[in-house]
C-alpha positions as a LaTeX table, in Angstrom:
\begin{tabular}{lrrr}
\hline
Residue & $x$ (\AA) & $y$ (\AA) & $z$ (\AA) \\
\hline
Met1 & 129.61 & 211.85 & 101.83 \\
Ala2 & 128.77 & 208.40 & 103.26 \\
Glu3 & 131.72 & 206.00 & 103.38 \\
Ile4 & 130.89 & 202.30 & 103.45 \\
Lys5 & 132.99 & 199.17 & 103.08 \\
Pro6 & 132.74 & 195.38 & 103.25 \\
Phe7 & 133.97 & 193.56 & 106.35 \\
Ala8 & 134.75 & 190.08 & 107.59 \\
Ala9 & 131.90 & 189.34 & 109.96 \\
Leu10 & 131.77 & 187.11 & 112.99 \\
Arg11 & 129.20 & 184.40 & 112.36 \\
Phe12 & 127.95 & 181.36 & 114.18 \\
Thr13 & 129.32 & 178.06 & 112.95 \\
Lys14 & 127.34 & 174.84 & 112.53 \\
Gln15 & 128.59 & 173.86 & 115.96 \\
Ala16 & 126.29 & 176.52 & 117.49 \\
Gly17 & 123.10 & 174.89 & 116.26 \\
Ala18 & 120.24 & 175.70 & 113.87 \\
Ala19 & 120.09 & 179.35 & 112.82 \\
Glu20 & 116.50 & 179.85 & 113.95 \\
Arg21 & 117.47 & 178.74 & 117.48 \\
Ile22 & 120.53 & 180.95 & 117.94 \\
Val23 & 119.19 & 184.31 & 116.74 \\
Cys24 & 116.91 & 186.76 & 118.57 \\
Pro25 & 115.24 & 190.14 & 118.06 \\
Pro26 & 117.10 & 193.33 & 119.04 \\
Tyr27 & 117.60 & 193.94 & 122.74 \\
Asp28 & 115.03 & 196.71 & 123.08 \\
Ile29 & 111.93 & 194.63 & 122.34 \\
Ile30 & 112.76 & 191.54 & 124.43 \\
Ser31 & 111.05 & 191.01 & 127.77 \\
Glu32 & 112.77 & 189.20 & 130.62 \\
Glu33 & 110.41 & 186.27 & 130.17 \\
Glu34 & 111.31 & 186.07 & 126.48 \\
Arg35 & 115.03 & 186.32 & 127.28 \\
Arg36 & 114.83 & 183.30 & 129.56 \\
Ala37 & 112.85 & 181.35 & 126.97 \\
Tyr38 & 115.52 & 181.93 & 124.31 \\
Leu39 & 118.22 & 180.61 & 126.65 \\
Glu40 & 116.18 & 177.60 & 127.70 \\
Arg41 & 115.65 & 176.68 & 124.07 \\
Glu42 & 119.31 & 177.07 & 123.04 \\
Pro43 & 122.31 & 177.86 & 125.33 \\
His44 & 124.21 & 179.30 & 122.34 \\
Asn45 & 121.54 & 181.89 & 121.60 \\
Val46 & 123.07 & 185.28 & 120.81 \\
Ile47 & 120.95 & 186.84 & 123.55 \\
Arg48 & 123.77 & 185.90 & 125.94 \\
Leu49 & 125.80 & 188.55 & 124.12 \\
Glu50 & 123.09 & 191.00 & 123.10 \\
Leu51 & 121.15 & 191.20 & 126.37 \\
Pro52 & 123.27 & 189.89 & 129.26 \\
Arg53 & 121.90 & 189.68 & 132.78 \\
Ala54 & 123.65 & 188.96 & 136.07 \\
Gln55 & 123.21 & 185.31 & 137.06 \\
Arg56 & 124.23 & 185.86 & 140.66 \\
Glu57 & 124.57 & 188.76 & 143.07 \\
Gly58 & 127.53 & 191.01 & 142.35 \\
Glu59 & 128.16 & 189.71 & 138.82 \\
Asp60 & 128.85 & 192.25 & 136.08 \\
Pro61 & 126.58 & 191.13 & 133.21 \\
Tyr62 & 128.59 & 193.05 & 130.61 \\
Ala63 & 131.86 & 191.46 & 131.68 \\
Ala64 & 130.09 & 188.10 & 131.55 \\
Ala65 & 129.05 & 188.79 & 127.95 \\
Gly66 & 132.67 & 189.61 & 127.11 \\
Gln67 & 133.78 & 186.29 & 128.57 \\
Val68 & 131.10 & 184.40 & 126.64 \\
Leu69 & 132.29 & 186.04 & 123.42 \\
Arg70 & 135.89 & 185.00 & 124.09 \\
Asp71 & 134.81 & 181.47 & 125.02 \\
Trp72 & 132.71 & 181.02 & 121.90 \\
Leu73 & 135.54 & 182.26 & 119.68 \\
Arg74 & 137.99 & 179.88 & 121.36 \\
Glu75 & 135.57 & 176.96 & 121.16 \\
Gly76 & 134.68 & 177.55 & 117.52 \\
Val77 & 131.04 & 178.42 & 118.19 \\
Leu78 & 131.78 & 181.76 & 116.50 \\
Ala79 & 134.31 & 182.34 & 113.72 \\
Gln80 & 135.35 & 185.29 & 111.61 \\
Asp81 & 134.92 & 185.06 & 107.86 \\
Ser82 & 138.18 & 184.83 & 105.94 \\
Arg83 & 137.37 & 187.61 & 103.44 \\
Pro84 & 135.53 & 190.95 & 103.65 \\
Ala85 & 132.02 & 190.91 & 102.20 \\
Leu86 & 128.72 & 192.70 & 101.96 \\
Tyr87 & 126.03 & 190.62 & 103.65 \\
Ile88 & 122.78 & 190.84 & 101.70 \\
Tyr89 & 119.82 & 190.32 & 104.00 \\
Glu90 & 116.13 & 189.90 & 103.22 \\
Glu91 & 113.06 & 189.66 & 105.42 \\
Ala92 & 109.85 & 188.28 & 103.91 \\
Phe93 & 106.72 & 188.74 & 106.00 \\
Gln94 & 103.04 & 189.55 & 106.17 \\
Ala95 & 101.49 & 192.73 & 107.53 \\
Gly96 & 97.88 & 193.79 & 107.32 \\
Gly97 & 97.06 & 190.71 & 105.27 \\
Arg98 & 99.62 & 191.53 & 102.56 \\
Asp99 & 102.93 & 189.90 & 101.62 \\
Tyr100 & 106.08 & 192.02 & 101.80 \\
Ala101 & 109.82 & 191.54 & 101.34 \\
Val102 & 112.55 & 194.04 & 102.11 \\
Arg103 & 116.13 & 193.41 & 100.98 \\
Gly104 & 119.24 & 195.43 & 101.76 \\
Phe105 & 122.82 & 194.78 & 102.75 \\
Ile106 & 124.93 & 194.87 & 105.90 \\
Cys107 & 128.27 & 196.67 & 105.81 \\
Arg108 & 130.55 & 198.91 & 107.82 \\
Val109 & 129.74 & 202.61 & 107.71 \\
Lys110 & 132.18 & 205.30 & 108.78 \\
Leu111 & 130.92 & 207.13 & 111.86 \\
Glu112 & 130.19 & 210.82 & 111.36 \\
Glu113 & 128.87 & 213.38 & 113.81 \\
Phe114 & 125.28 & 214.32 & 113.06 \\
Ser115 & 126.37 & 217.93 & 112.58 \\
Lys116 & 128.13 & 216.97 & 109.33 \\
Gly117 & 124.81 & 216.08 & 107.72 \\
Ile118 & 126.03 & 212.74 & 106.34 \\
Val119 & 124.39 & 210.31 & 108.74 \\
Leu120 & 121.09 & 211.79 & 109.86 \\
Pro121 & 118.94 & 210.82 & 112.85 \\
His122 & 115.18 & 211.22 & 112.80 \\
Glu123 & 114.23 & 210.88 & 116.47 \\
Glu124 & 115.38 & 211.64 & 120.00 \\
Thr125 & 116.95 & 208.94 & 122.18 \\
Leu126 & 116.50 & 207.63 & 125.71 \\
Ser127 & 119.34 & 208.00 & 128.24 \\
Lys128 & 119.04 & 204.59 & 129.91 \\
Ala129 & 119.33 & 202.64 & 126.66 \\
Lys130 & 122.50 & 204.48 & 125.64 \\
Ala131 & 124.23 & 203.72 & 128.95 \\
Asp132 & 123.35 & 200.03 & 128.58 \\
Arg133 & 124.70 & 199.78 & 125.02 \\
Phe134 & 127.88 & 201.65 & 125.95 \\
Asn135 & 128.64 & 199.30 & 128.83 \\
Leu136 & 128.14 & 196.32 & 126.54 \\
Met137 & 130.39 & 197.75 & 123.83 \\
Gln138 & 133.12 & 198.53 & 126.35 \\
Ala139 & 133.08 & 194.96 & 127.63 \\
Thr140 & 132.92 & 193.19 & 124.27 \\
Gly141 & 134.37 & 195.50 & 121.60 \\
Cys142 & 131.70 & 194.22 & 119.23 \\
Asn143 & 128.43 & 195.13 & 117.45 \\
Phe144 & 126.00 & 192.25 & 117.84 \\
Ser145 & 123.06 & 193.93 & 116.08 \\
Gln146 & 123.10 & 196.29 & 113.15 \\
Ile147 & 121.84 & 199.85 & 112.89 \\
Tyr148 & 119.07 & 200.16 & 110.27 \\
Ser149 & 119.50 & 203.04 & 107.81 \\
Leu150 & 117.86 & 204.20 & 104.60 \\
Tyr151 & 119.34 & 205.85 & 101.52 \\
Met152 & 118.10 & 207.44 & 98.31 \\
Asp153 & 118.82 & 205.53 & 95.08 \\
Glu154 & 117.28 & 207.70 & 92.37 \\
Thr155 & 118.65 & 205.67 & 89.44 \\
Gly156 & 118.09 & 202.25 & 90.98 \\
Ala157 & 121.75 & 201.34 & 90.37 \\
Thr158 & 122.37 & 200.00 & 93.87 \\
Arg159 & 119.10 & 198.07 & 93.91 \\
Arg160 & 120.01 & 196.31 & 90.65 \\
Ala161 & 123.54 & 195.53 & 91.89 \\
Val162 & 122.24 & 194.06 & 95.14 \\
Glu163 & 119.72 & 191.93 & 93.23 \\
Asp164 & 122.49 & 190.64 & 90.94 \\
Leu165 & 124.74 & 189.73 & 93.89 \\
Ser166 & 121.88 & 187.82 & 95.55 \\
Ala167 & 120.57 & 186.04 & 92.47 \\
Gly168 & 121.72 & 182.64 & 93.71 \\
Ser169 & 120.61 & 180.59 & 96.70 \\
Pro170 & 121.13 & 182.18 & 100.13 \\
Val171 & 123.69 & 180.74 & 102.52 \\
Gln172 & 121.03 & 180.82 & 105.24 \\
Ser173 & 117.25 & 180.76 & 105.11 \\
Phe174 & 114.82 & 180.13 & 107.97 \\
Thr175 & 111.47 & 181.26 & 109.32 \\
Asp176 & 111.19 & 182.52 & 112.88 \\
Gly177 & 108.38 & 182.12 & 115.39 \\
Asp178 & 106.65 & 185.28 & 114.15 \\
Gly179 & 106.41 & 183.96 & 110.60 \\
Val180 & 109.19 & 186.16 & 109.22 \\
Thr181 & 111.51 & 184.43 & 106.75 \\
His182 & 115.15 & 185.56 & 106.95 \\
Arg183 & 117.59 & 185.04 & 104.08 \\
Leu184 & 121.30 & 185.85 & 103.95 \\
Trp185 & 123.71 & 185.99 & 101.01 \\
Val186 & 127.46 & 186.62 & 101.31 \\
Ala187 & 128.85 & 188.83 & 98.54 \\
Glu188 & 132.63 & 188.66 & 98.97 \\
Asp189 & 134.69 & 191.68 & 98.01 \\
Ser190 & 134.78 & 192.12 & 94.24 \\
Pro191 & 134.60 & 194.89 & 91.61 \\
Ala192 & 130.78 & 194.75 & 91.91 \\
Val193 & 130.98 & 195.22 & 95.68 \\
Gln194 & 133.43 & 198.10 & 95.32 \\
Glu195 & 131.11 & 199.74 & 92.80 \\
Ile196 & 128.27 & 199.65 & 95.33 \\
Cys197 & 130.57 & 201.28 & 97.88 \\
Arg198 & 131.51 & 204.02 & 95.40 \\
Gln199 & 127.85 & 204.79 & 94.76 \\
Phe200 & 127.49 & 205.99 & 98.35 \\
Ala201 & 130.12 & 208.72 & 98.01 \\
Gly202 & 127.40 & 211.27 & 97.20 \\
Arg203 & 124.68 & 209.96 & 99.49 \\
Lys204 & 123.33 & 210.61 & 102.94 \\
Leu205 & 122.11 & 207.91 & 105.30 \\
Tyr206 & 118.92 & 208.24 & 107.32 \\
Ile207 & 118.81 & 206.20 & 110.52 \\
Ala208 & 115.56 & 204.24 & 110.64 \\
Asp209 & 116.26 & 202.21 & 113.78 \\
Gly210 & 119.26 & 202.09 & 116.08 \\
His211 & 119.78 & 205.71 & 117.15 \\
His212 & 120.97 & 204.55 & 120.59 \\
Arg213 & 123.52 & 202.20 & 119.03 \\
Tyr214 & 124.81 & 204.91 & 116.69 \\
Glu215 & 125.26 & 207.49 & 119.44 \\
Thr216 & 126.92 & 204.82 & 121.58 \\
Ala217 & 129.31 & 203.95 & 118.74 \\
Leu218 & 130.35 & 207.62 & 118.49 \\
Arg219 & 131.00 & 207.75 & 122.23 \\
Tyr220 & 132.95 & 204.48 & 122.17 \\
Arg221 & 135.11 & 205.69 & 119.25 \\
Asp222 & 135.86 & 208.96 & 121.02 \\
Gln223 & 136.80 & 207.17 & 124.24 \\
Leu224 & 139.24 & 204.88 & 122.44 \\
Arg225 & 140.80 & 207.84 & 120.64 \\
Ala226 & 141.19 & 209.76 & 123.90 \\
Ala227 & 142.84 & 206.76 & 125.57 \\
Gly228 & 145.48 & 206.70 & 122.84 \\
Gly229 & 145.65 & 202.91 & 122.60 \\
Glu230 & 144.27 & 200.38 & 120.13 \\
Thr231 & 141.19 & 201.69 & 118.33 \\
Gly232 & 140.62 & 198.82 & 115.87 \\
Glu233 & 137.67 & 199.45 & 113.57 \\
Ser234 & 135.99 & 201.87 & 115.97 \\
Asp235 & 135.69 & 204.49 & 113.22 \\
Tyr236 & 132.99 & 202.30 & 111.70 \\
Ala237 & 129.67 & 200.81 & 112.80 \\
Met238 & 127.74 & 197.88 & 111.37 \\
Met239 & 124.66 & 198.95 & 109.40 \\
Met240 & 121.90 & 197.45 & 107.33 \\
Leu241 & 121.26 & 199.77 & 104.35 \\
Val242 & 117.92 & 199.78 & 102.50 \\
Asp243 & 116.62 & 201.91 & 99.65 \\
Met244 & 114.12 & 204.41 & 101.04 \\
Glu245 & 111.75 & 203.61 & 98.17 \\
Asn246 & 111.83 & 199.86 & 98.80 \\
Pro247 & 108.18 & 198.75 & 98.61 \\
Gly248 & 108.75 & 196.30 & 101.47 \\
Leu249 & 109.27 & 199.02 & 104.08 \\
Val250 & 106.54 & 198.90 & 106.72 \\
Val251 & 106.29 & 201.32 & 109.65 \\
Phe252 & 104.08 & 200.65 & 112.67 \\
Pro253 & 103.07 & 203.33 & 115.18 \\
Thr254 & 104.40 & 203.45 & 118.72 \\
His255 & 101.65 & 204.29 & 121.21 \\
Arg256 & 102.01 & 206.41 & 124.36 \\
Ile257 & 101.03 & 205.34 & 127.88 \\
Val258 & 100.72 & 208.08 & 130.52 \\
Arg259 & 101.01 & 206.99 & 134.16 \\
Asp260 & 101.42 & 208.34 & 137.69 \\
Leu261 & 100.62 & 211.97 & 136.98 \\
Pro262 & 99.57 & 213.90 & 140.09 \\
Ala263 & 95.84 & 214.68 & 140.07 \\
Phe264 & 95.24 & 213.42 & 136.52 \\
Asp265 & 91.79 & 214.49 & 135.32 \\
Ala266 & 90.70 & 212.97 & 132.00 \\
Ala267 & 87.56 & 215.10 & 131.69 \\
Ala268 & 89.53 & 218.32 & 132.23 \\
Leu269 & 92.13 & 217.21 & 129.68 \\
Leu270 & 89.48 & 216.61 & 127.03 \\
Arg271 & 87.89 & 220.01 & 127.74 \\
Asp272 & 91.29 & 221.65 & 127.24 \\
Cys273 & 91.84 & 219.66 & 124.03 \\
Gln274 & 88.75 & 221.28 & 122.49 \\
Ala275 & 90.82 & 224.39 & 121.82 \\
Tyr276 & 92.86 & 222.51 & 119.21 \\
Phe277 & 90.98 & 219.33 & 118.33 \\
Glu278 & 87.65 & 218.08 & 117.11 \\
Leu279 & 86.52 & 215.50 & 119.68 \\
Glu280 & 84.47 & 212.51 & 118.59 \\
Ser281 & 83.24 & 210.07 & 121.23 \\
His282 & 83.03 & 206.35 & 120.43 \\
Ser283 & 81.29 & 203.73 & 122.54 \\
Ser284 & 83.27 & 200.73 & 121.28 \\
Leu285 & 87.02 & 200.15 & 121.12 \\
Gly286 & 86.34 & 197.97 & 118.10 \\
Asp287 & 85.79 & 201.16 & 116.08 \\
Met288 & 89.24 & 202.58 & 116.79 \\
Glu289 & 91.34 & 200.93 & 114.08 \\
Ala290 & 88.99 & 201.85 & 111.24 \\
Ala291 & 88.43 & 205.40 & 112.51 \\
Leu292 & 92.15 & 206.09 & 112.72 \\
Ala293 & 92.74 & 204.48 & 109.31 \\
Asp294 & 90.18 & 206.84 & 107.75 \\
Lys295 & 91.98 & 209.87 & 109.21 \\
Tyr296 & 95.33 & 208.49 & 108.03 \\
Ala297 & 94.06 & 208.01 & 104.47 \\
Ala298 & 92.69 & 211.56 & 104.48 \\
Gly299 & 96.02 & 212.98 & 105.67 \\
Gln300 & 94.51 & 214.34 & 108.88 \\
Lys301 & 96.37 & 214.51 & 112.18 \\
Ala302 & 94.51 & 212.35 & 114.66 \\
Phe303 & 94.92 & 209.89 & 117.52 \\
Gly304 & 92.77 & 207.94 & 119.92 \\
Phe305 & 92.48 & 208.75 & 123.63 \\
Phe306 & 91.53 & 206.05 & 126.15 \\
Asp307 & 91.21 & 206.33 & 129.94 \\
Gly308 & 89.31 & 203.14 & 130.76 \\
Gly309 & 85.98 & 201.44 & 130.18 \\
Glu310 & 84.77 & 200.84 & 126.63 \\
Asp311 & 84.47 & 204.46 & 125.49 \\
Trp312 & 87.29 & 206.26 & 123.73 \\
Thr313 & 87.72 & 209.64 & 122.04 \\
Leu314 & 89.04 & 210.43 & 118.59 \\
Leu315 & 91.04 & 213.69 & 118.59 \\
Thr316 & 91.50 & 215.33 & 115.17 \\
Leu317 & 93.58 & 218.50 & 114.81 \\
Lys318 & 91.38 & 221.38 & 113.66 \\
Asn319 & 94.02 & 223.54 & 112.02 \\
Pro320 & 97.60 & 222.32 & 111.35 \\
Ala321 & 98.71 & 225.97 & 111.16 \\
Val322 & 98.47 & 226.17 & 114.96 \\
Met323 & 101.67 & 224.10 & 115.17 \\
Ala324 & 103.71 & 227.03 & 113.86 \\
Arg325 & 102.93 & 228.80 & 117.13 \\
Phe326 & 103.95 & 225.95 & 119.40 \\
Leu327 & 106.83 & 224.60 & 117.33 \\
Pro328 & 108.06 & 227.81 & 115.67 \\
Glu329 & 111.61 & 226.65 & 115.01 \\
Gly330 & 110.50 & 223.35 & 113.49 \\
Ser331 & 110.23 & 222.69 & 109.78 \\
Lys332 & 106.86 & 222.11 & 108.14 \\
Ala333 & 107.74 & 218.41 & 107.95 \\
Leu334 & 108.32 & 218.20 & 111.71 \\
Arg335 & 105.29 & 220.31 & 112.66 \\
Glu336 & 102.91 & 218.15 & 110.66 \\
Leu337 & 103.80 & 214.82 & 112.24 \\
Asp338 & 101.09 & 213.19 & 114.35 \\
Val339 & 103.63 & 212.59 & 117.13 \\
Ser340 & 104.71 & 216.25 & 117.06 \\
Val341 & 101.09 & 217.34 & 117.43 \\
Leu342 & 100.55 & 214.95 & 120.34 \\
His343 & 103.78 & 215.84 & 122.12 \\
Ser344 & 103.62 & 219.63 & 121.62 \\
Leu345 & 99.95 & 220.29 & 122.21 \\
Val346 & 98.89 & 217.56 & 124.62 \\
Leu347 & 101.79 & 215.93 & 126.46 \\
Glu348 & 103.93 & 219.04 & 126.94 \\
Arg349 & 101.42 & 221.89 & 126.93 \\
Leu350 & 98.38 & 220.36 & 128.60 \\
Leu351 & 99.81 & 217.51 & 130.70 \\
Lys352 & 103.09 & 219.32 & 131.53 \\
Ile353 & 105.29 & 216.31 & 130.72 \\
Asp354 & 108.55 & 217.93 & 129.66 \\
Lys355 & 111.22 & 216.51 & 127.36 \\
Glu356 & 113.50 & 215.40 & 130.20 \\
Asn357 & 110.61 & 213.53 & 131.80 \\
Met358 & 109.92 & 211.83 & 128.46 \\
Ala359 & 113.56 & 210.90 & 127.89 \\
Asn360 & 113.73 & 209.25 & 131.31 \\
Gln361 & 110.28 & 207.64 & 130.92 \\
Val362 & 109.07 & 208.99 & 134.27 \\
Asn363 & 105.41 & 209.48 & 133.32 \\
Leu364 & 105.47 & 208.29 & 129.71 \\
Thr365 & 106.17 & 204.82 & 128.35 \\
Tyr366 & 105.87 & 203.35 & 124.89 \\
Thr367 & 104.53 & 200.26 & 123.15 \\
Arg368 & 103.81 & 199.26 & 119.57 \\
Asp369 & 101.07 & 196.90 & 120.78 \\
Arg370 & 97.72 & 198.69 & 120.91 \\
Glu371 & 96.19 & 196.06 & 123.19 \\
Glu372 & 99.11 & 196.39 & 125.58 \\
Ala373 & 98.49 & 200.14 & 125.79 \\
Leu374 & 94.79 & 199.66 & 126.47 \\
Glu375 & 95.50 & 196.97 & 129.06 \\
Ala376 & 98.00 & 199.23 & 130.83 \\
Val377 & 95.18 & 201.72 & 131.40 \\
Arg378 & 92.87 & 198.98 & 132.65 \\
Arg379 & 95.59 & 198.03 & 135.13 \\
Gly380 & 96.01 & 201.53 & 136.50 \\
Ala381 & 97.81 & 203.81 & 134.03 \\
Asp382 & 96.21 & 207.25 & 133.66 \\
Cys383 & 95.49 & 207.04 & 129.94 \\
Cys384 & 96.98 & 206.13 & 126.60 \\
Phe385 & 97.15 & 207.65 & 123.14 \\
Ile386 & 96.83 & 205.36 & 120.11 \\
Leu387 & 98.58 & 206.70 & 117.02 \\
Asn388 & 98.70 & 206.16 & 113.29 \\
Pro389 & 102.07 & 205.18 & 111.74 \\
Thr390 & 104.55 & 207.75 & 110.50 \\
Arg391 & 105.07 & 207.60 & 106.74 \\
Val392 & 108.53 & 206.71 & 105.41 \\
Glu393 & 108.65 & 209.90 & 103.35 \\
Glu394 & 107.90 & 211.93 & 106.49 \\
Ile395 & 110.87 & 210.32 & 108.23 \\
Gly396 & 113.16 & 211.27 & 105.36 \\
Ala397 & 111.84 & 214.83 & 105.22 \\
Val398 & 112.43 & 215.42 & 108.93 \\
Ala399 & 115.92 & 213.93 & 108.84 \\
Ala400 & 116.80 & 215.92 & 105.70 \\
Ala401 & 115.77 & 219.09 & 107.53 \\
Gly402 & 118.33 & 218.27 & 110.23 \\
Glu403 & 115.65 & 217.70 & 112.86 \\
Lys404 & 114.58 & 214.91 & 115.19 \\
Met405 & 111.15 & 213.53 & 115.92 \\
Pro406 & 110.15 & 212.78 & 119.49 \\
Gln407 & 111.67 & 209.54 & 120.74 \\
Lys408 & 109.93 & 206.30 & 119.72 \\
Ser409 & 108.14 & 207.93 & 116.79 \\
Thr410 & 108.56 & 204.96 & 114.46 \\
Tyr411 & 108.68 & 201.20 & 114.54 \\
Phe412 & 110.03 & 199.62 & 111.38 \\
Tyr413 & 108.55 & 196.15 & 111.04 \\
Pro414 & 109.89 & 193.56 & 111.22 \\
Lys415 & 112.91 & 194.27 & 113.37 \\
Leu416 & 116.23 & 193.11 & 111.96 \\
Ile417 & 117.25 & 189.80 & 113.47 \\
Thr418 & 120.29 & 189.74 & 115.75 \\
Gly419 & 122.93 & 187.03 & 115.39 \\
Leu420 & 123.31 & 186.44 & 111.66 \\
Val421 & 126.36 & 188.68 & 111.39 \\
Met422 & 128.41 & 190.52 & 114.02 \\
Asn423 & 131.08 & 193.19 & 113.75 \\
Lys424 & 134.24 & 192.74 & 115.84 \\
Ile425 & 135.77 & 196.17 & 116.49 \\
Leu426 & 138.66 & 195.23 & 118.81 \\
\hline
\end{tabular}
């Protein structure tokens, strides 16, 4: 089944500067303003590799990132470790007033087509993001950020082994601007490391975050094979692996913003929704979080609808069985997701936003920030839908059924930091 192995990572040297100044979040959650701020704070920030931008007219930003990578290797800003290792990584953080910590390990994972049922996706992807990641990989031959995947560890053997290998002091430990503490241990290749690798021979991997990067890695591998030249380690991608039952796993919802629909009519939409949903009007947006939390705790399928002002509407699915009619080929796990209900019954059926439109973000955009969604409507978007989070067990059930959720169905918090370890392919 899954094939994993240790690797000798590229890592920043002390010459680059303090760890907290040279790392950044993954590319897909960084605004242009934030990108500039990272560079102003530290010229060696990994964002020059992870999210390159043209500095002058006509410049190829991806080629520029490739040149930066070569320069930093030559100058000693980056260096490759001398021995293969598993890189044990922990994030300690707060969410909802509680303390959490999630620990896993970064390794190379052999790329497998989804059809083999070894590495399983759980959501659809967006075309633009895949093109961007492919161009960057072509220019650099490197993974700068890791794919985030989950696995089942029924006996706890891998968890205990990882804890043993990280019992000592970490080689790096720092707290970022969001209050997340990052710790890294280097477990060089050993019998204990090889035993962990052997434990994955009968396991499947469930992609939690990084679908675009995984699909891009498959495309990059296939292109190198077709060219018949050097393929390096292109059969493998860098992944962070975490036990699916890790109590530190936290999933946030990703909200939907609808904009620029022709002749959008909120009142007509709500009348149409009455066929499938109980509608409950609220006069204060301050009620939304608690109302949605109550529905979540009760296992009901619900989301908030907002089209401006202070009023909002709570939509609660009347009968989950209706989803069998509109998603007949989907499994029970897929049909009962909040995002499936929203996409199938409201976005596709009532608002006529088809899957291609969604993939290209023509009339639908996404944010994990509820206030950002509400503000988008105040600034002119048609409406937004505020969702509850998807449960981790729901993600596993959908992936195990060989299905995909709608794109941007989950947001694992916190995001894995970029820049602690990198995987040189060529």
